Amino acid sequence: MLAVPGSPDDATRSLAEEVLSIARSELPGLDARIGYVDGDGESEDFPALEGVLTRAAQERGERARRAAAAAKAKAEAEAEALGEEGAAAVAAAEPAVTDEAASAVVVPLLAGPDNALLRRIRQAVKHSGSAAELTDVLGPHPLLAEALHVRLSEASLARADRARLFTVATAADGIVLATVGGAEAAQAGGITGMLLSARLAIPVMAAALDEDGAVVRVAEQLRTAGSTRLALAPYLIGPEVAADLPAAAAEEAECAAAEPLGAYPAVGKLVLAKYATVLGIKLQPNPAMR
């Protein structure tokens, strides 16, 4: 179950569906669904996370009951063929109805920790009546540093390769890593920031978009340290903040900005990795995930 934050709209749904498409390409047959943290309980297009979890648990329970009934019917048929001894064996081995709801796994579509959002997701899981398990957020992870690098290079704000074989005239010499979730999120984002800094060989500092003045303060620190061409790299999937917030923060800090991570392939792979870890599914080795 992909828990999608932000205002539900067509763009958000398209992004979430693309993320799940990537996950399914890695694990064919994956039963993956979308639940919106701010979804409408009555909407089929943007269903609320709590309602999706409740329905999924009910469906699993019904499948378990049907499986138990089929097993019992089969046993009774075999017992009838065996006579009285078989009937006694069937009575002693009544199939149990198992609760499959515990196999539901909720993966937040968040690059870093946002305690307010995670609290709401936990409440949705609890109120759904399911036994779903909530995973950690996707980061920090080297693949997210790679994704940030790619988004910066797409905006001509960083070299596209790690070997630094050619130059980009507009490449930044300092990066503001923009997170959401306050100071704790900025601190956690600093780990991915160090990985990005190692890739680009330039300073990277994290700042929370939802903390007043944080982006401007970090930009000034970078300038004081000698950076003159700053860029803002949104350490965000996208839906968790208003679409214009990163650009507005970049303008206030007088620096260029890259696009959010969006449905970069690494995001889908990390969503699947979180799901697989909870259920003990061993995925095929992927060198990029090491």
Coordinates of C-alpha atoms in Angstrom, one line a residue:
M1 CA 0.0 0.0 0.0
L2 CA 1.5 3.3 -1.1
A3 CA 0.6 6.1 1.3
V4 CA 0.6 9.3 -0.8
P5 CA 0.7 12.7 0.9
G6 CA -0.4 16.0 -0.4
S7 CA -3.5 17.2 -2.2
P8 CA -4.9 14.4 -4.3
D9 CA -5.0 15.4 -8.0
D10 CA -4.4 13.9 -11.4
A11 CA -0.7 14.8 -11.4
T12 CA -0.2 13.1 -8.0
R13 CA -2.1 10.0 -9.1
S14 CA 0.0 9.8 -12.2
L15 CA 3.2 10.0 -10.2
A16 CA 2.1 7.4 -7.7
E17 CA 1.0 5.0 -10.5
E18 CA 4.3 5.4 -12.2
V19 CA 6.2 4.6 -9.0
L20 CA 4.1 1.5 -8.6
S21 CA 4.6 0.5 -12.2
I22 CA 8.4 0.6 -11.5
A23 CA 7.9 -1.6 -8.5
R24 CA 5.8 -4.1 -10.4
S25 CA 8.4 -4.3 -13.1
E26 CA 10.9 -5.4 -10.4
L27 CA 8.4 -7.9 -8.9
P28 CA 5.7 -9.0 -11.4
G29 CA 2.4 -9.9 -9.8
L30 CA 2.8 -7.4 -6.9
D31 CA -0.5 -6.4 -5.4
A32 CA 0.0 -2.7 -5.0
R33 CA -2.6 0.0 -4.3
I34 CA -2.6 3.7 -3.6
G35 CA -4.1 5.4 -0.6
Y36 CA -4.1 9.1 -0.1
V37 CA -3.4 10.6 3.3
D38 CA -5.7 13.5 2.4
G39 CA -8.0 11.4 0.2
D40 CA -11.8 11.5 0.2
G41 CA -13.5 8.5 1.8
E42 CA -16.2 8.6 -0.8
S43 CA -13.9 9.1 -3.9
E44 CA -13.0 6.2 -6.1
D45 CA -10.4 8.3 -7.9
F46 CA -8.6 9.5 -4.7
P47 CA -9.5 7.1 -2.0
A48 CA -8.4 7.8 1.6
L49 CA -5.7 5.6 2.9
E50 CA -7.8 4.4 5.9
G51 CA -10.6 3.2 3.6
V52 CA -8.2 1.4 1.2
L53 CA -6.6 -0.5 4.1
T54 CA -10.0 -1.4 5.5
R55 CA -11.2 -2.8 2.1
A56 CA -7.9 -4.6 1.5
A57 CA -8.2 -6.3 4.9
Q58 CA -11.8 -7.3 4.2
E59 CA -10.9 -8.7 0.8
R60 CA -8.0 -10.7 2.3
G61 CA -10.3 -12.1 5.0
E62 CA -12.9 -13.1 2.5
R63 CA -10.2 -14.9 0.4
A64 CA -9.1 -16.7 3.5
R65 CA -12.7 -17.8 4.3
R66 CA -13.2 -19.0 0.7
A67 CA -9.9 -20.9 0.8
A68 CA -10.9 -22.5 4.1
A69 CA -14.3 -23.5 2.8
A70 CA -12.8 -25.0 -0.4
A71 CA -10.3 -26.9 1.7
K72 CA -13.1 -28.2 4.0
A73 CA -15.2 -29.2 1.0
K74 CA -12.3 -31.1 -0.5
A75 CA -11.6 -32.9 2.7
E76 CA -15.3 -33.8 3.1
A77 CA -15.3 -35.3 -0.4
E78 CA -12.2 -37.3 0.4
A79 CA -13.7 -38.4 3.7
E80 CA -16.9 -39.5 2.1
A81 CA -14.8 -41.8 -0.2
L82 CA -13.1 -43.2 2.9
G83 CA -16.2 -43.9 4.9
E84 CA -16.7 -43.4 8.7
E85 CA -13.0 -43.2 9.6
G86 CA -12.5 -40.4 7.0
A87 CA -15.5 -38.5 8.4
A88 CA -14.0 -38.6 11.9
A89 CA -10.7 -37.3 10.6
V90 CA -12.4 -34.3 8.9
A91 CA -14.3 -33.4 12.1
A92 CA -11.0 -33.4 14.0
A93 CA -9.2 -31.3 11.4
E94 CA -11.5 -28.4 10.9
P95 CA -9.7 -25.8 8.7
A96 CA -9.0 -22.5 10.4
V97 CA -9.9 -19.1 8.9
T98 CA -6.6 -17.2 8.9
D99 CA -6.4 -13.4 9.0
E100 CA -4.2 -12.3 6.1
A101 CA -4.5 -8.6 6.9
A102 CA -1.1 -8.7 8.6
S103 CA 0.5 -9.1 5.2
A104 CA -0.5 -5.6 4.3
V105 CA 2.5 -3.3 4.2
V106 CA 2.2 0.5 4.1
V107 CA 5.1 2.4 2.4
P108 CA 5.0 6.2 2.9
L109 CA 5.9 8.0 -0.4
L110 CA 8.4 10.2 1.5
A111 CA 12.1 10.7 0.9
G112 CA 12.7 11.8 4.5
P113 CA 10.9 11.9 7.9
D114 CA 8.0 14.2 8.3
N115 CA 6.7 13.5 11.8
A116 CA 3.3 15.2 11.3
L117 CA 2.6 13.2 8.1
L118 CA 3.8 10.0 9.6
R119 CA 1.6 10.5 12.6
R120 CA -1.4 10.8 10.3
I121 CA -0.4 7.7 8.4
R122 CA -0.1 5.7 11.6
Q123 CA -3.5 6.9 12.7
A124 CA -5.0 5.9 9.4
V125 CA -3.5 2.4 9.8
K126 CA -4.8 2.1 13.3
H127 CA -8.3 3.3 12.5
S128 CA -8.6 1.0 9.5
G129 CA -8.8 -2.0 11.8
S130 CA -6.2 -3.8 9.7
A131 CA -2.9 -5.3 11.0
A132 CA -0.9 -3.5 8.4
E133 CA 2.7 -2.7 9.1
L134 CA 4.2 0.7 8.4
T135 CA 7.7 0.9 6.9
D136 CA 10.3 3.6 7.3
V137 CA 10.5 6.4 4.7
L138 CA 12.7 5.9 1.6
G139 CA 15.8 7.7 2.7
P140 CA 18.5 8.2 3.4
H141 CA 19.9 6.1 0.6
P142 CA 22.6 6.3 -2.1
L143 CA 20.0 5.9 -4.8
L144 CA 18.3 9.1 -3.7
A145 CA 21.7 10.9 -3.9
E146 CA 21.9 9.5 -7.5
A147 CA 18.4 10.8 -8.2
L148 CA 19.2 14.3 -6.9
H149 CA 22.4 14.3 -9.1
V150 CA 20.3 13.4 -12.1
R151 CA 17.7 16.1 -11.4
L152 CA 20.4 18.7 -11.0
S153 CA 22.1 17.7 -14.2
E154 CA 18.8 17.8 -16.1
A155 CA 18.6 21.5 -15.0
S156 CA 22.2 22.1 -16.1
L157 CA 23.2 22.7 -12.5
A158 CA 25.6 19.8 -12.2
R159 CA 27.8 17.6 -14.4
A160 CA 25.9 14.5 -15.6
D161 CA 28.7 12.1 -14.8
R162 CA 30.8 11.3 -11.8
A163 CA 34.0 11.2 -13.8
R164 CA 33.8 15.0 -14.4
L165 CA 34.9 14.5 -18.0
F166 CA 33.3 17.7 -19.2
T167 CA 32.2 21.0 -17.8
V168 CA 28.8 22.7 -17.4
A169 CA 29.0 26.5 -17.5
T170 CA 26.0 26.8 -15.2
A171 CA 27.0 24.1 -12.7
A172 CA 26.4 25.1 -9.1
D173 CA 29.3 25.2 -6.6
G174 CA 27.0 24.8 -3.6
I175 CA 23.7 22.9 -3.1
V176 CA 20.9 23.6 -0.7
L177 CA 19.1 20.3 -0.1
A178 CA 15.5 21.3 0.5
T179 CA 13.5 18.9 2.8
V180 CA 10.2 19.1 4.5
G181 CA 9.5 18.0 8.1
G182 CA 11.3 20.6 10.2
A183 CA 14.8 20.4 11.7
E184 CA 14.7 16.6 12.2
A185 CA 14.0 16.1 8.5
A186 CA 16.9 18.5 7.6
Q187 CA 19.2 16.6 9.9
A188 CA 18.2 13.3 8.3
G189 CA 18.6 14.8 4.8
G190 CA 22.1 15.7 5.7
I191 CA 23.1 12.1 5.3
T192 CA 21.9 12.0 1.7
G193 CA 23.5 15.4 1.3
M194 CA 26.9 14.0 2.2
L195 CA 26.4 11.3 -0.4
L196 CA 25.5 13.9 -3.0
S197 CA 28.4 16.1 -2.0
A198 CA 30.7 13.1 -2.5
R199 CA 29.3 12.7 -6.0
L200 CA 29.6 16.3 -7.0
A201 CA 32.7 17.3 -5.0
I202 CA 30.9 20.5 -3.8
P203 CA 29.4 21.4 -0.4
V204 CA 25.8 20.4 0.2
M205 CA 23.7 21.6 3.2
A206 CA 20.2 20.6 4.1
A207 CA 17.4 23.0 5.0
A208 CA 13.7 22.5 5.8
L209 CA 11.2 24.3 3.5
D210 CA 8.6 24.4 6.3
E211 CA 11.0 26.1 8.7
D212 CA 10.8 29.9 8.4
G213 CA 14.0 31.4 6.8
A214 CA 15.9 28.1 6.9
V215 CA 16.7 28.0 3.2
V216 CA 17.9 31.6 3.1
R217 CA 20.1 31.0 6.2
V218 CA 21.7 27.9 4.7
A219 CA 22.2 29.7 1.4
E220 CA 24.0 32.5 3.2
Q221 CA 26.2 29.9 5.1
L222 CA 27.2 28.4 1.7
R223 CA 28.0 31.9 0.3
T224 CA 30.1 32.7 3.4
A225 CA 32.0 29.5 2.9
G226 CA 32.9 30.6 -0.7
S227 CA 30.1 29.3 -2.9
T228 CA 28.9 31.8 -5.5
R229 CA 26.6 29.7 -7.7
L230 CA 24.0 28.1 -5.6
A231 CA 21.3 25.6 -6.5
L232 CA 18.3 24.2 -4.6
A233 CA 17.8 20.5 -4.9
P234 CA 14.4 19.4 -3.6
Y235 CA 14.8 16.3 -1.5
L236 CA 11.2 15.5 -2.1
I237 CA 9.1 13.1 -4.1
G238 CA 6.8 16.0 -4.9
P239 CA 3.2 15.6 -3.6
E240 CA 4.2 16.3 0.0
V241 CA 4.5 20.1 -0.5
A242 CA 2.7 22.7 -2.6
A243 CA 4.1 22.6 -6.2
D244 CA 5.3 26.2 -6.1
L245 CA 7.1 26.0 -2.7
P246 CA 10.5 24.9 -3.8
A247 CA 10.7 27.5 -6.6
A248 CA 9.5 30.2 -4.2
A249 CA 12.2 29.2 -1.7
A250 CA 14.8 29.2 -4.4
E251 CA 13.8 32.7 -5.5
E252 CA 13.9 34.0 -2.0
A253 CA 17.4 32.5 -1.5
E254 CA 18.5 33.9 -4.9
C255 CA 19.5 30.5 -6.4
A256 CA 18.5 28.2 -9.2
A257 CA 16.3 25.1 -8.6
A258 CA 16.1 21.6 -9.9
E259 CA 12.9 19.5 -10.1
P260 CA 11.8 17.2 -7.2
L261 CA 12.6 13.5 -7.4
G262 CA 9.2 12.5 -8.8
A263 CA 8.9 9.0 -10.2
Y264 CA 12.7 8.5 -10.7
P265 CA 13.3 4.8 -11.1
A266 CA 15.1 4.6 -7.8
V267 CA 12.0 5.7 -6.0
G268 CA 10.0 2.8 -7.2
K269 CA 12.8 0.4 -6.4
L270 CA 13.1 1.7 -2.9
V271 CA 9.3 1.4 -2.3
L272 CA 9.6 -2.2 -3.4
A273 CA 12.6 -2.8 -1.2
K274 CA 10.8 -1.5 1.9
Y275 CA 7.8 -3.8 1.2
A276 CA 10.0 -6.8 0.5
T277 CA 12.1 -6.3 3.7
V278 CA 8.9 -6.4 5.9
L279 CA 7.6 -9.6 4.3
G280 CA 11.0 -11.3 4.0
I281 CA 10.9 -11.4 0.2
K282 CA 14.3 -11.9 -1.4
L283 CA 14.5 -9.8 -4.5
Q284 CA 16.9 -10.6 -7.3
P285 CA 20.3 -8.9 -6.7
N286 CA 20.5 -5.5 -8.3
P287 CA 24.0 -3.9 -8.3
A288 CA 22.4 -0.4 -8.2
M289 CA 20.7 -1.2 -4.8
R290 CA 24.0 -2.1 -3.1

